[in-house]
mmCIF file of C-alpha atoms in Angstrom:
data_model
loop_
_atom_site.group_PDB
_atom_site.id
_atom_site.type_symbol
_atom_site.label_atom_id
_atom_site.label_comp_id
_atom_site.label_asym_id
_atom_site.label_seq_id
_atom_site.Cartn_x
_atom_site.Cartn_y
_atom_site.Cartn_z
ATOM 1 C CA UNK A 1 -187.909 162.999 154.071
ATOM 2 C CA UNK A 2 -191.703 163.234 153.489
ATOM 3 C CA UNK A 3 -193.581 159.753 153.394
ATOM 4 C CA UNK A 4 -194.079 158.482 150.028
ATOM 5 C CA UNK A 5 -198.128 159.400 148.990
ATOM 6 C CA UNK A 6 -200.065 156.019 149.015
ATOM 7 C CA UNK A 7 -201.111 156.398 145.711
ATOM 8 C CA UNK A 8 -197.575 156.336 144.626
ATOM 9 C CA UNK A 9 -196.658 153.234 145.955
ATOM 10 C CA UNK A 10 -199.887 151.694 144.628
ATOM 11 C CA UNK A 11 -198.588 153.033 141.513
ATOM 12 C CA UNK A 12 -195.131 151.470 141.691
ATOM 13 C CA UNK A 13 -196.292 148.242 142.945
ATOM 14 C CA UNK A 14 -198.868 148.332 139.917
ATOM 15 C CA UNK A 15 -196.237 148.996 137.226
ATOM 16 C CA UNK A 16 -193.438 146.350 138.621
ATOM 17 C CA UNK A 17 -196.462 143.702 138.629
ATOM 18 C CA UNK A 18 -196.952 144.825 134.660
ATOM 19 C CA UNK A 19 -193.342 144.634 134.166
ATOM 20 C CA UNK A 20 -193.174 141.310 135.313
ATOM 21 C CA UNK A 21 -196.672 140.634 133.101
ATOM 22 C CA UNK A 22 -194.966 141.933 129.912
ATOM 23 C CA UNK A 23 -191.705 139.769 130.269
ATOM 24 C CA UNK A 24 -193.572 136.512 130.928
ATOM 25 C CA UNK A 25 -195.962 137.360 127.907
ATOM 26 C CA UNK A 26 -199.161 137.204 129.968
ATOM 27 C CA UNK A 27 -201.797 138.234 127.123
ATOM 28 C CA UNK A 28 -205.044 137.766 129.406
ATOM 29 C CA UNK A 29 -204.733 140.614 132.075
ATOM 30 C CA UNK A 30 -206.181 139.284 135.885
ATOM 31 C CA UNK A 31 -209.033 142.374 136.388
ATOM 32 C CA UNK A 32 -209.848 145.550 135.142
ATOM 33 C CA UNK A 33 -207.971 148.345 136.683
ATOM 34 C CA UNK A 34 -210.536 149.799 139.683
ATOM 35 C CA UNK A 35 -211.362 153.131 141.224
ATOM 36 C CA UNK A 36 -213.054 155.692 139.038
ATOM 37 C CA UNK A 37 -212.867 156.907 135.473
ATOM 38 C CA UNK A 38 -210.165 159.317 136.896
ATOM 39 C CA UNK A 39 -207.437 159.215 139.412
ATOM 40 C CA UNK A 40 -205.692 161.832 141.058
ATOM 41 C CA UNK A 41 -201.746 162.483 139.900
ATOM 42 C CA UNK A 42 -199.281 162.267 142.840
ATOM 43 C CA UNK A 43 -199.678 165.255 144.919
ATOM 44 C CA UNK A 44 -200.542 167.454 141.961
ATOM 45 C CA UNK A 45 -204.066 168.884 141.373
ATOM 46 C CA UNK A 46 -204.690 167.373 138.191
ATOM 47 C CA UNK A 47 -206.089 163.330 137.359
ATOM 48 C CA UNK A 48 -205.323 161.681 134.801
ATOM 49 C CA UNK A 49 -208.200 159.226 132.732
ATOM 50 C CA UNK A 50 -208.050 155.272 134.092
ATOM 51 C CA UNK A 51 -207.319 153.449 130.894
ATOM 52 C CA UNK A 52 -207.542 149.409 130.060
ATOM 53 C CA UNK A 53 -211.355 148.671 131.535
ATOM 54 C CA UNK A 54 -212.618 147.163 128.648
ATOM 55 C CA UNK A 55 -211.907 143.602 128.192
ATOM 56 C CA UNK A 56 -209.609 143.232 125.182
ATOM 57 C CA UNK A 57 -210.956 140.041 123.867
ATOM 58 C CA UNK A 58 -213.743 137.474 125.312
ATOM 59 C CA UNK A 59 -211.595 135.298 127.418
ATOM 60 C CA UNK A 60 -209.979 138.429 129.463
ATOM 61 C CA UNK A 61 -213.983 139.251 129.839
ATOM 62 C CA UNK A 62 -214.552 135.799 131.187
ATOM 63 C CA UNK A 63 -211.703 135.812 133.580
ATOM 64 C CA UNK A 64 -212.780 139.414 134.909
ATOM 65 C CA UNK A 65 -215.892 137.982 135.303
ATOM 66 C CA UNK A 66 -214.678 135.144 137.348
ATOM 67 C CA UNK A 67 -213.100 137.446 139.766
ATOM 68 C CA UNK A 68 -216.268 138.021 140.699
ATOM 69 C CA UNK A 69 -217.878 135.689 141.397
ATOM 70 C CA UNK A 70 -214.478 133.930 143.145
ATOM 71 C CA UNK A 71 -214.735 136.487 145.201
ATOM 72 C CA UNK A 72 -218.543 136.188 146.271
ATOM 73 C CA UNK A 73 -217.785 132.420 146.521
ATOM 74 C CA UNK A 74 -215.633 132.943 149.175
ATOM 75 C CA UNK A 75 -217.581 134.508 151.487
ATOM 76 C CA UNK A 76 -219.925 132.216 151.309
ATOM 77 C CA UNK A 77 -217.457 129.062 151.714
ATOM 78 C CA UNK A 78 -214.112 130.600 153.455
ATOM 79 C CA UNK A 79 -211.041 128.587 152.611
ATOM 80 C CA UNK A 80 -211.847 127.289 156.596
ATOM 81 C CA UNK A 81 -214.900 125.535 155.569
ATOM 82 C CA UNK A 82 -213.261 123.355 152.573
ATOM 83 C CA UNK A 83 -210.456 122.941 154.625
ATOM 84 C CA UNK A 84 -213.075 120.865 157.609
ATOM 85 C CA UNK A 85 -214.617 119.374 154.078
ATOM 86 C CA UNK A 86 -211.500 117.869 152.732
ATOM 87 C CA UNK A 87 -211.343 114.738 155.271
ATOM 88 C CA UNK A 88 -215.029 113.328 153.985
ATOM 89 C CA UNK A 89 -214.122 113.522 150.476
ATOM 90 C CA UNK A 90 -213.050 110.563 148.605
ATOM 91 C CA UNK A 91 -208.790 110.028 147.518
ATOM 92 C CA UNK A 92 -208.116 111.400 143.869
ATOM 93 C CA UNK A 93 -207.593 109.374 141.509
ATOM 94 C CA UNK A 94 -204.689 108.956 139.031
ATOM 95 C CA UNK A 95 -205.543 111.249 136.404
ATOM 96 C CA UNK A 96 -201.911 111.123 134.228
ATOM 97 C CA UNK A 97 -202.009 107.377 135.464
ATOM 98 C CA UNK A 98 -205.071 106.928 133.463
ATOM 99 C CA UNK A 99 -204.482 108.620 130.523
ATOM 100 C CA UNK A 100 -200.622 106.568 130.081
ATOM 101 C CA UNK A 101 -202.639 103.382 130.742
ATOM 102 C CA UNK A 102 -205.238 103.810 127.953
ATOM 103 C CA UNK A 103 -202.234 104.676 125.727
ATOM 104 C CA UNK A 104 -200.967 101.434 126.175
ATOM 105 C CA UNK A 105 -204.249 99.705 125.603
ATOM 106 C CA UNK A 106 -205.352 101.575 122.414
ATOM 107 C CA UNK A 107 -202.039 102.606 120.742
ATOM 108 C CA UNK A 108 -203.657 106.025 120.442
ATOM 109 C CA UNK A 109 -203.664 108.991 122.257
ATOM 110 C CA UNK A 110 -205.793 108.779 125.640
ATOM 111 C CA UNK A 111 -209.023 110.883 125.612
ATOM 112 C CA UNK A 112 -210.365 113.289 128.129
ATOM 113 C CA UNK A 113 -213.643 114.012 126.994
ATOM 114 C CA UNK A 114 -215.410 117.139 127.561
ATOM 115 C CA UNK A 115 -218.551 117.706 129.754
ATOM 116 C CA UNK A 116 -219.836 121.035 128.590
ATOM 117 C CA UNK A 117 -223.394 122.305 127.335
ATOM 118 C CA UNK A 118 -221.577 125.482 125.798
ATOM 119 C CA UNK A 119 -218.558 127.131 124.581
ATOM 120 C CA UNK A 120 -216.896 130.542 124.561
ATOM 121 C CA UNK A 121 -216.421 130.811 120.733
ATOM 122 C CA UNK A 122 -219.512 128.362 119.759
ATOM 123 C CA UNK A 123 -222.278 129.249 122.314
ATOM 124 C CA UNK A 124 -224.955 127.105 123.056
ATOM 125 C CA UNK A 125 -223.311 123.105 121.707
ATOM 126 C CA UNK A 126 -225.784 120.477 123.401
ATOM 127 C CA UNK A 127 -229.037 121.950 124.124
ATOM 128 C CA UNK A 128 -230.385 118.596 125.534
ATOM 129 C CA UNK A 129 -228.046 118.538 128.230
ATOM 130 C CA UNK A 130 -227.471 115.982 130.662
ATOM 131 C CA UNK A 131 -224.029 115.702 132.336
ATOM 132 C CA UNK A 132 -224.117 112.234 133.867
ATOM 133 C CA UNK A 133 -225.923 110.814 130.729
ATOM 134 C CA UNK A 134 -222.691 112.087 128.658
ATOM 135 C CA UNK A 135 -220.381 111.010 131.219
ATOM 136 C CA UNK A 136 -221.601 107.512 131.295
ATOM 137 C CA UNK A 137 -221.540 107.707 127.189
ATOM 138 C CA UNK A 138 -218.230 108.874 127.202
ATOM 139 C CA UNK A 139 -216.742 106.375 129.978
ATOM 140 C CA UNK A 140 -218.605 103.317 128.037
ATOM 141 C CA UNK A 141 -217.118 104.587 124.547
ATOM 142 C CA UNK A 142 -213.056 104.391 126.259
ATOM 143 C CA UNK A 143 -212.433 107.551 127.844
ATOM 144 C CA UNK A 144 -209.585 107.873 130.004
ATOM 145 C CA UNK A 145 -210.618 111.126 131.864
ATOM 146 C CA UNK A 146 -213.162 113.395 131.849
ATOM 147 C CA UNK A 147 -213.704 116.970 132.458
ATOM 148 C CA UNK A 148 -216.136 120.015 133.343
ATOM 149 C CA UNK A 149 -217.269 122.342 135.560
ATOM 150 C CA UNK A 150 -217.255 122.428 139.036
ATOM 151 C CA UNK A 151 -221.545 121.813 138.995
ATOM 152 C CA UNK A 152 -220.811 119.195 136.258
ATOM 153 C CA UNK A 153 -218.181 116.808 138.510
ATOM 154 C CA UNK A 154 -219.993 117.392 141.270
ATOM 155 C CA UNK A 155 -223.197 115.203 139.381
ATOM 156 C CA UNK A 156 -220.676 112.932 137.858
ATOM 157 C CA UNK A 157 -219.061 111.505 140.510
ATOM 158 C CA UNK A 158 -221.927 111.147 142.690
ATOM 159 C CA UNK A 159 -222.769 109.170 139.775
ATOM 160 C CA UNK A 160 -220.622 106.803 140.230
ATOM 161 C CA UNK A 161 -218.515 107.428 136.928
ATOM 162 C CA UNK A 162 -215.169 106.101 137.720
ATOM 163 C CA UNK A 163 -213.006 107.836 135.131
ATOM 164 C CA UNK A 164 -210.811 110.508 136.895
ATOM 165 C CA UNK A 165 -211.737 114.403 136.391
ATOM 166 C CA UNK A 166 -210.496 117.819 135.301
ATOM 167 C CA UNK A 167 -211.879 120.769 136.591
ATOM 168 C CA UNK A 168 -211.974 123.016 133.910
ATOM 169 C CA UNK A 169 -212.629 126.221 135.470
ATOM 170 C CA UNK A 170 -210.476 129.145 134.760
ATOM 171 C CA UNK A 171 -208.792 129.083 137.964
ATOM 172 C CA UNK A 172 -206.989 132.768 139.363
ATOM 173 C CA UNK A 173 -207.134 132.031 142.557
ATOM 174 C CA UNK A 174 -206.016 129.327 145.285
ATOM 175 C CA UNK A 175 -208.717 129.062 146.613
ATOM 176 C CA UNK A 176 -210.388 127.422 143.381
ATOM 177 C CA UNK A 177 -208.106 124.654 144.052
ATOM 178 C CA UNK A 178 -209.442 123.404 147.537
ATOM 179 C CA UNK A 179 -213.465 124.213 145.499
ATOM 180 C CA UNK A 180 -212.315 121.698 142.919
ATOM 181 C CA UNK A 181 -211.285 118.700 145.472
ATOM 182 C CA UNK A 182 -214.326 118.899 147.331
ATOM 183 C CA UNK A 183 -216.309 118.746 144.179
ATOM 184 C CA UNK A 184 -214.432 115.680 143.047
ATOM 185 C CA UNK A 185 -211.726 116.835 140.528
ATOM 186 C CA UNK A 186 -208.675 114.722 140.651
ATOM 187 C CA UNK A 187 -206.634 117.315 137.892
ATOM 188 C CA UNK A 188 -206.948 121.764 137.397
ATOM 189 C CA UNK A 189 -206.119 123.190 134.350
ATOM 190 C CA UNK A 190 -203.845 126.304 134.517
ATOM 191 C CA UNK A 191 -204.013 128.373 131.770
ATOM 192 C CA UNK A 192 -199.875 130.444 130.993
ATOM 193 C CA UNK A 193 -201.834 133.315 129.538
ATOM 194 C CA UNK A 194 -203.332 133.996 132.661
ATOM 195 C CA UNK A 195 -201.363 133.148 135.634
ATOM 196 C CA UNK A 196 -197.340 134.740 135.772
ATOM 197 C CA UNK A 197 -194.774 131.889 136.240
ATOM 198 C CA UNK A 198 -194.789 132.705 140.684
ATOM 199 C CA UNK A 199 -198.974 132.288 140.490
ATOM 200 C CA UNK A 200 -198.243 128.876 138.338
ATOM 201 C CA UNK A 201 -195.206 127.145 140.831
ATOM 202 C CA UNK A 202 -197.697 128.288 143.703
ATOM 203 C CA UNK A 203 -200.586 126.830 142.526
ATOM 204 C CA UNK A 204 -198.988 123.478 141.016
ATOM 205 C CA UNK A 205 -197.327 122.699 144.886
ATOM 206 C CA UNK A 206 -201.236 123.346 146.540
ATOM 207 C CA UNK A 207 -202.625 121.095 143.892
ATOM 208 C CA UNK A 208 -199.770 118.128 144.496
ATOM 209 C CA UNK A 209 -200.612 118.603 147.991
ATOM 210 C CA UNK A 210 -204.628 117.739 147.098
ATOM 211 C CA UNK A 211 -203.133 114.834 145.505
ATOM 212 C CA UNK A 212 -204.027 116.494 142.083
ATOM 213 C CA UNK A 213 -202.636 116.655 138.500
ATOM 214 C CA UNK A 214 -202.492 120.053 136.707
ATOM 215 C CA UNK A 215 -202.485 120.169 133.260
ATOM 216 C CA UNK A 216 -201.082 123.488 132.294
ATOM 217 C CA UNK A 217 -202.194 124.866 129.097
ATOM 218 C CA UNK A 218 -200.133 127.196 126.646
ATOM 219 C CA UNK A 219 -200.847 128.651 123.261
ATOM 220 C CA UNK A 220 -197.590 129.858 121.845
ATOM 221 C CA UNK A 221 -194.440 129.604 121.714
ATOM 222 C CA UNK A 222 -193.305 132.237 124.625
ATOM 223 C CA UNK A 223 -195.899 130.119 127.113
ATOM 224 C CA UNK A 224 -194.142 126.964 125.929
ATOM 225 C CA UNK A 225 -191.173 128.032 127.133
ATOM 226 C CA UNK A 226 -191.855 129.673 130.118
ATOM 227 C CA UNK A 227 -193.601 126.743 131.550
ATOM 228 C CA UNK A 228 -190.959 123.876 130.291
ATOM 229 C CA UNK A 229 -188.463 126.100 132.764
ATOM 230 C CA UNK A 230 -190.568 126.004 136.006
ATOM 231 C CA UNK A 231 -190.023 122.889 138.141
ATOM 232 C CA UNK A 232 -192.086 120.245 138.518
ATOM 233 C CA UNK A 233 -194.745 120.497 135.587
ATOM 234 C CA UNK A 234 -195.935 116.724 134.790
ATOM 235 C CA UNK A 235 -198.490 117.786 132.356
ATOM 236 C CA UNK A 236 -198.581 120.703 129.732
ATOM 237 C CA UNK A 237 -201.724 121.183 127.055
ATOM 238 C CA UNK A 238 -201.316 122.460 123.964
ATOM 239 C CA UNK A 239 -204.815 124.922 123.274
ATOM 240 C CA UNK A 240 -204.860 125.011 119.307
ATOM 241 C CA UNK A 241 -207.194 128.153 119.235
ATOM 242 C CA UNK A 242 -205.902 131.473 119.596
ATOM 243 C CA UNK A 243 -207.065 133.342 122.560
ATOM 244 C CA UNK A 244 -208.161 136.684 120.918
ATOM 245 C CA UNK A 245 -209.996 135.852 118.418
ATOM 246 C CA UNK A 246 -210.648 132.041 119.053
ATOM 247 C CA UNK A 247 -209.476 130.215 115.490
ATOM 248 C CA UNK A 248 -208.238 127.155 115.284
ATOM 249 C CA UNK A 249 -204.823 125.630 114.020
ATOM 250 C CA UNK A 250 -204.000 121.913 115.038
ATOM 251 C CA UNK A 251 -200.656 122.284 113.464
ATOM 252 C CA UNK A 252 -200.119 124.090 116.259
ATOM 253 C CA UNK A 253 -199.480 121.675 118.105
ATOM 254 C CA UNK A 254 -197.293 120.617 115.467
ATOM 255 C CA UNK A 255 -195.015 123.637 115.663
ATOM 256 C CA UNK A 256 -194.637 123.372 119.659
ATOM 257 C CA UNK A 257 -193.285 120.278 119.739
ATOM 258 C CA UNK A 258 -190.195 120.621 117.647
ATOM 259 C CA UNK A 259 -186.521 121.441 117.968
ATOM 260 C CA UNK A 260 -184.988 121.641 121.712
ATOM 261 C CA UNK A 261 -188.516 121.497 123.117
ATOM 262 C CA UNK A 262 -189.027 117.873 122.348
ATOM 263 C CA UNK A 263 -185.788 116.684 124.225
ATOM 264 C CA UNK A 264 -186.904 118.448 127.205
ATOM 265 C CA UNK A 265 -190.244 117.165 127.220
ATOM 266 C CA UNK A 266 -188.610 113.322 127.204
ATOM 267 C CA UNK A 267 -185.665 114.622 129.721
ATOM 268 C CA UNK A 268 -188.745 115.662 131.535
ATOM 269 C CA UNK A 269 -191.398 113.066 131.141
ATOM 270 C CA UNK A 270 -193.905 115.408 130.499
ATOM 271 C CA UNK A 271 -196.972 114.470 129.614
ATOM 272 C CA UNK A 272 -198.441 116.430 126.450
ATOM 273 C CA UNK A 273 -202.070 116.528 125.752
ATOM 274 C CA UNK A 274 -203.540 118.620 122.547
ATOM 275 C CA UNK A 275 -206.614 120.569 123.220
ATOM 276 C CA UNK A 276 -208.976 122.087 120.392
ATOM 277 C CA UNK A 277 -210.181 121.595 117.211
ATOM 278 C CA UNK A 278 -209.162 117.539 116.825
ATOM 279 C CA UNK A 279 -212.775 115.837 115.316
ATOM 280 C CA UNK A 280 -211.151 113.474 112.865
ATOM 281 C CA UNK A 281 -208.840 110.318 113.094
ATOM 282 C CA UNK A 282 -206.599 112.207 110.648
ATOM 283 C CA UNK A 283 -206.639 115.390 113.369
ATOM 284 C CA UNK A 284 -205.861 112.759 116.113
ATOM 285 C CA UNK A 285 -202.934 111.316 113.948
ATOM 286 C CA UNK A 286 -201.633 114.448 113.397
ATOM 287 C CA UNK A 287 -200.872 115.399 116.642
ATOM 288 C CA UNK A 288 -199.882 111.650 118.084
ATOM 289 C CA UNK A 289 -197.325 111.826 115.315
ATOM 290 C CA UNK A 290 -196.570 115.319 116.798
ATOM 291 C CA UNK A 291 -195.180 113.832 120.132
ATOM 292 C CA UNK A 292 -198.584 113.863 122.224
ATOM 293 C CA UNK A 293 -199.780 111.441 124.416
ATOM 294 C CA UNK A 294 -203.378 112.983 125.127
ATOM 295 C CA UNK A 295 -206.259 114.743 123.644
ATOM 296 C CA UNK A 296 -209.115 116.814 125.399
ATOM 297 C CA UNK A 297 -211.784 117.033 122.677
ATOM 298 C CA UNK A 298 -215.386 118.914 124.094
ATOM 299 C CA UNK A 299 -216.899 120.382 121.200
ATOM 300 C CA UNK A 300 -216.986 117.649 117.954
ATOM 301 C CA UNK A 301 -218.303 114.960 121.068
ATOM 302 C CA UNK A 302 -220.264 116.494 123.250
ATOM 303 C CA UNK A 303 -222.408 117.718 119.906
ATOM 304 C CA UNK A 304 -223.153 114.294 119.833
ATOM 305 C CA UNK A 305 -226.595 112.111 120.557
ATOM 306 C CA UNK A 306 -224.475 109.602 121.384
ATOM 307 C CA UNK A 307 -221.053 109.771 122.887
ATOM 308 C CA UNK A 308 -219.949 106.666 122.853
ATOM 309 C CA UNK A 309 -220.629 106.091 119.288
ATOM 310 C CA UNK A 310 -218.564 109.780 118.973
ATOM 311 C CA UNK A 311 -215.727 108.659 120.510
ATOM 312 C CA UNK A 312 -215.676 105.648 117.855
ATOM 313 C CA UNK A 313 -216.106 108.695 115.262
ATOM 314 C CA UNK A 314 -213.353 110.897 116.161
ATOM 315 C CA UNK A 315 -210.522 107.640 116.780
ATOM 316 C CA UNK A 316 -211.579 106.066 113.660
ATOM 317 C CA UNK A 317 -212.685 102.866 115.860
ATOM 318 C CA UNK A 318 -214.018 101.060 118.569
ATOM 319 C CA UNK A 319 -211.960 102.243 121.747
ATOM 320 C CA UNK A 320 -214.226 101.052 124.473
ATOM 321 C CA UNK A 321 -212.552 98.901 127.333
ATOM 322 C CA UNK A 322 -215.360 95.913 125.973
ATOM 323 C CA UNK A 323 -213.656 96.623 122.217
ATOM 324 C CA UNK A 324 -210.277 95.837 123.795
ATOM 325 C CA UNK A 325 -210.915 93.013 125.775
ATOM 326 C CA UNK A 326 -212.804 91.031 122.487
ATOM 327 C CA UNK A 327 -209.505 92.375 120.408
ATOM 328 C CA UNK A 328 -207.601 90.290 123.212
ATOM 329 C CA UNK A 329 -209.764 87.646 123.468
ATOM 330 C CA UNK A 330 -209.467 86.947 119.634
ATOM 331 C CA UNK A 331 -206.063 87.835 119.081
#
């Protein structure tokens, strides 16, 4: 029997990987499809036109873009070199323990407040940015956690802010994960729509081995369920804006939460956090009624001259720790 043409099997691998895509409802494709405009047809002299390298929305552009540069970050720093790096850093700390404890102190959803000069859908947000000056606003106004960049931890911890941190990167590769520890993130956010359920159980068992939380986010009902049937996922976020075109329902989180889901989610003891479009105490009693036991809220606080004072804002009170302790003083 002849050998099979290489191009062949790069076509059936492709087209089992897509299968696999299409049944697990992956929405934001990995990369463009590469080589030229047109690619030969088995062993036939005729090509056929490359189809799908235009992003489809601006997240799959951002994620194409990340390739990138993941890729040119890794030649600089090989997976080696954080490897050595690991031993100097300092131990994670208890990013879902944080969150549960503020619960308990506040009677409200815990906070992770987000450290971010600029936004996908919104642009430019705080244009007298500072990351450690809105770290140390949000950590005096009660945040549990915080989260950011990789740049933007980096400054915060050797700050000396003591709240715990999310890397909020769009991770696609493993190697992100070892990047984030040695920048000081204690929790990675996976995102369903972009990593198939093998690239999720994979990535959750490095980042327990860091001695990291991941919060993995879905946006519908499909990721919902995929993810509440993998093993070992502590954490699931619950992105109220709609990948393609970047809206926002918070009854979304809402709709998520109900039926069979709910019982898992106890059977579980998952943590839930709601992400997007909360900037009211009404938004944030929504969604606490809705089952959740977290928020991440960037946009509505980070806006803010001062974030402490924001944080007051969006919960409708005074959650600082100093707030508490007078409350229990008094009582």
């Amino acid at each position: 029997m002849p050998e099979t043409p290489a191009e062949w099997k790069g076509w059936e691998e492709k087209r089992i990987q897509e299968e696999i895509i299409s049944k697990q409802g992956i929405s934001i494709r990995r990369r463009p499809p590469t080589g030229p405009p047109t690619h030969a047809c088995g062993p036939f002299d005729f090509k056929l036109q490359n189809e799908g390298n235009t992003p489809r929305n601006i997240l799959e552009e951002i994620v194409w873009n990340t390739e990138r540069e993941v890729t040119e970050m890794k030649e600089k720093t090989p997976l080696s070199a954080l490897h050595k790096a690991l031993p100097a850093v300092d131990p994670p700390r208890d990013f879902i323990g944080a969150l549960k404890a503020r619960k308990a102190e506040t009677g409200l959803p815990g906070l992770i407040a987000e450290v971010k000069k600029a936004s996908p859908s919104k642009g430019v947000i705080q244009p007298d940015f500072d990351p450690v000056r809105i770290a140390r606003g949000y950590e005096r106004g009660g945040a549990a956690c915080l989260s950011g960049s990789f740049e933007n931890l980096k400054a915060i911890r050797e700050a000396g802010v003591q709240c715990p941190l999310l890397c909020k990167e769009f991770i696609i590769d493993a190697w992100q994960l070892y990047y984030a520890r040695i920048k000081g993130a204690d929790a990675v956010l996976l995102i369903a729509a972009v990593l198939p359920d093998q690239d999720l159980l994979y990535m959750t068992k490095i980042t327990k081995a860091l001695k990291m939380a991941a919060l993995v986010e879905v946006h519908n009902a499909v990721e919902m369920d995929r993810v509440l049937r993998l093993p070992g996922i502590q954490m699931i976020g619950i992105n109220n804006r709609n990948l393609e075109n970047f809206e926002v329902d918070i009854t979304n989180t809402e709709s998520l939460l109900q039926g069979v889901r709910s019982g898992i989610i106890r059977e579980k003891e998952i943590l839930v956090v709601a992400e997007s479009g909360l900037s009211t105490p009404d938004d944030i009693a929504l969604v606490q009624n809705a089952g959740v036991s977290a928020v991440l809220v960037g946009e509505s606080l980070v806006k803010q001259d001062d974030p402490a004072a924001g944080i007051a804002s969006l919960f409708g009170k005074d959650i600082s720790r100093a707030a508490q302790k007078n409350e229990t003083i008094f009582a």
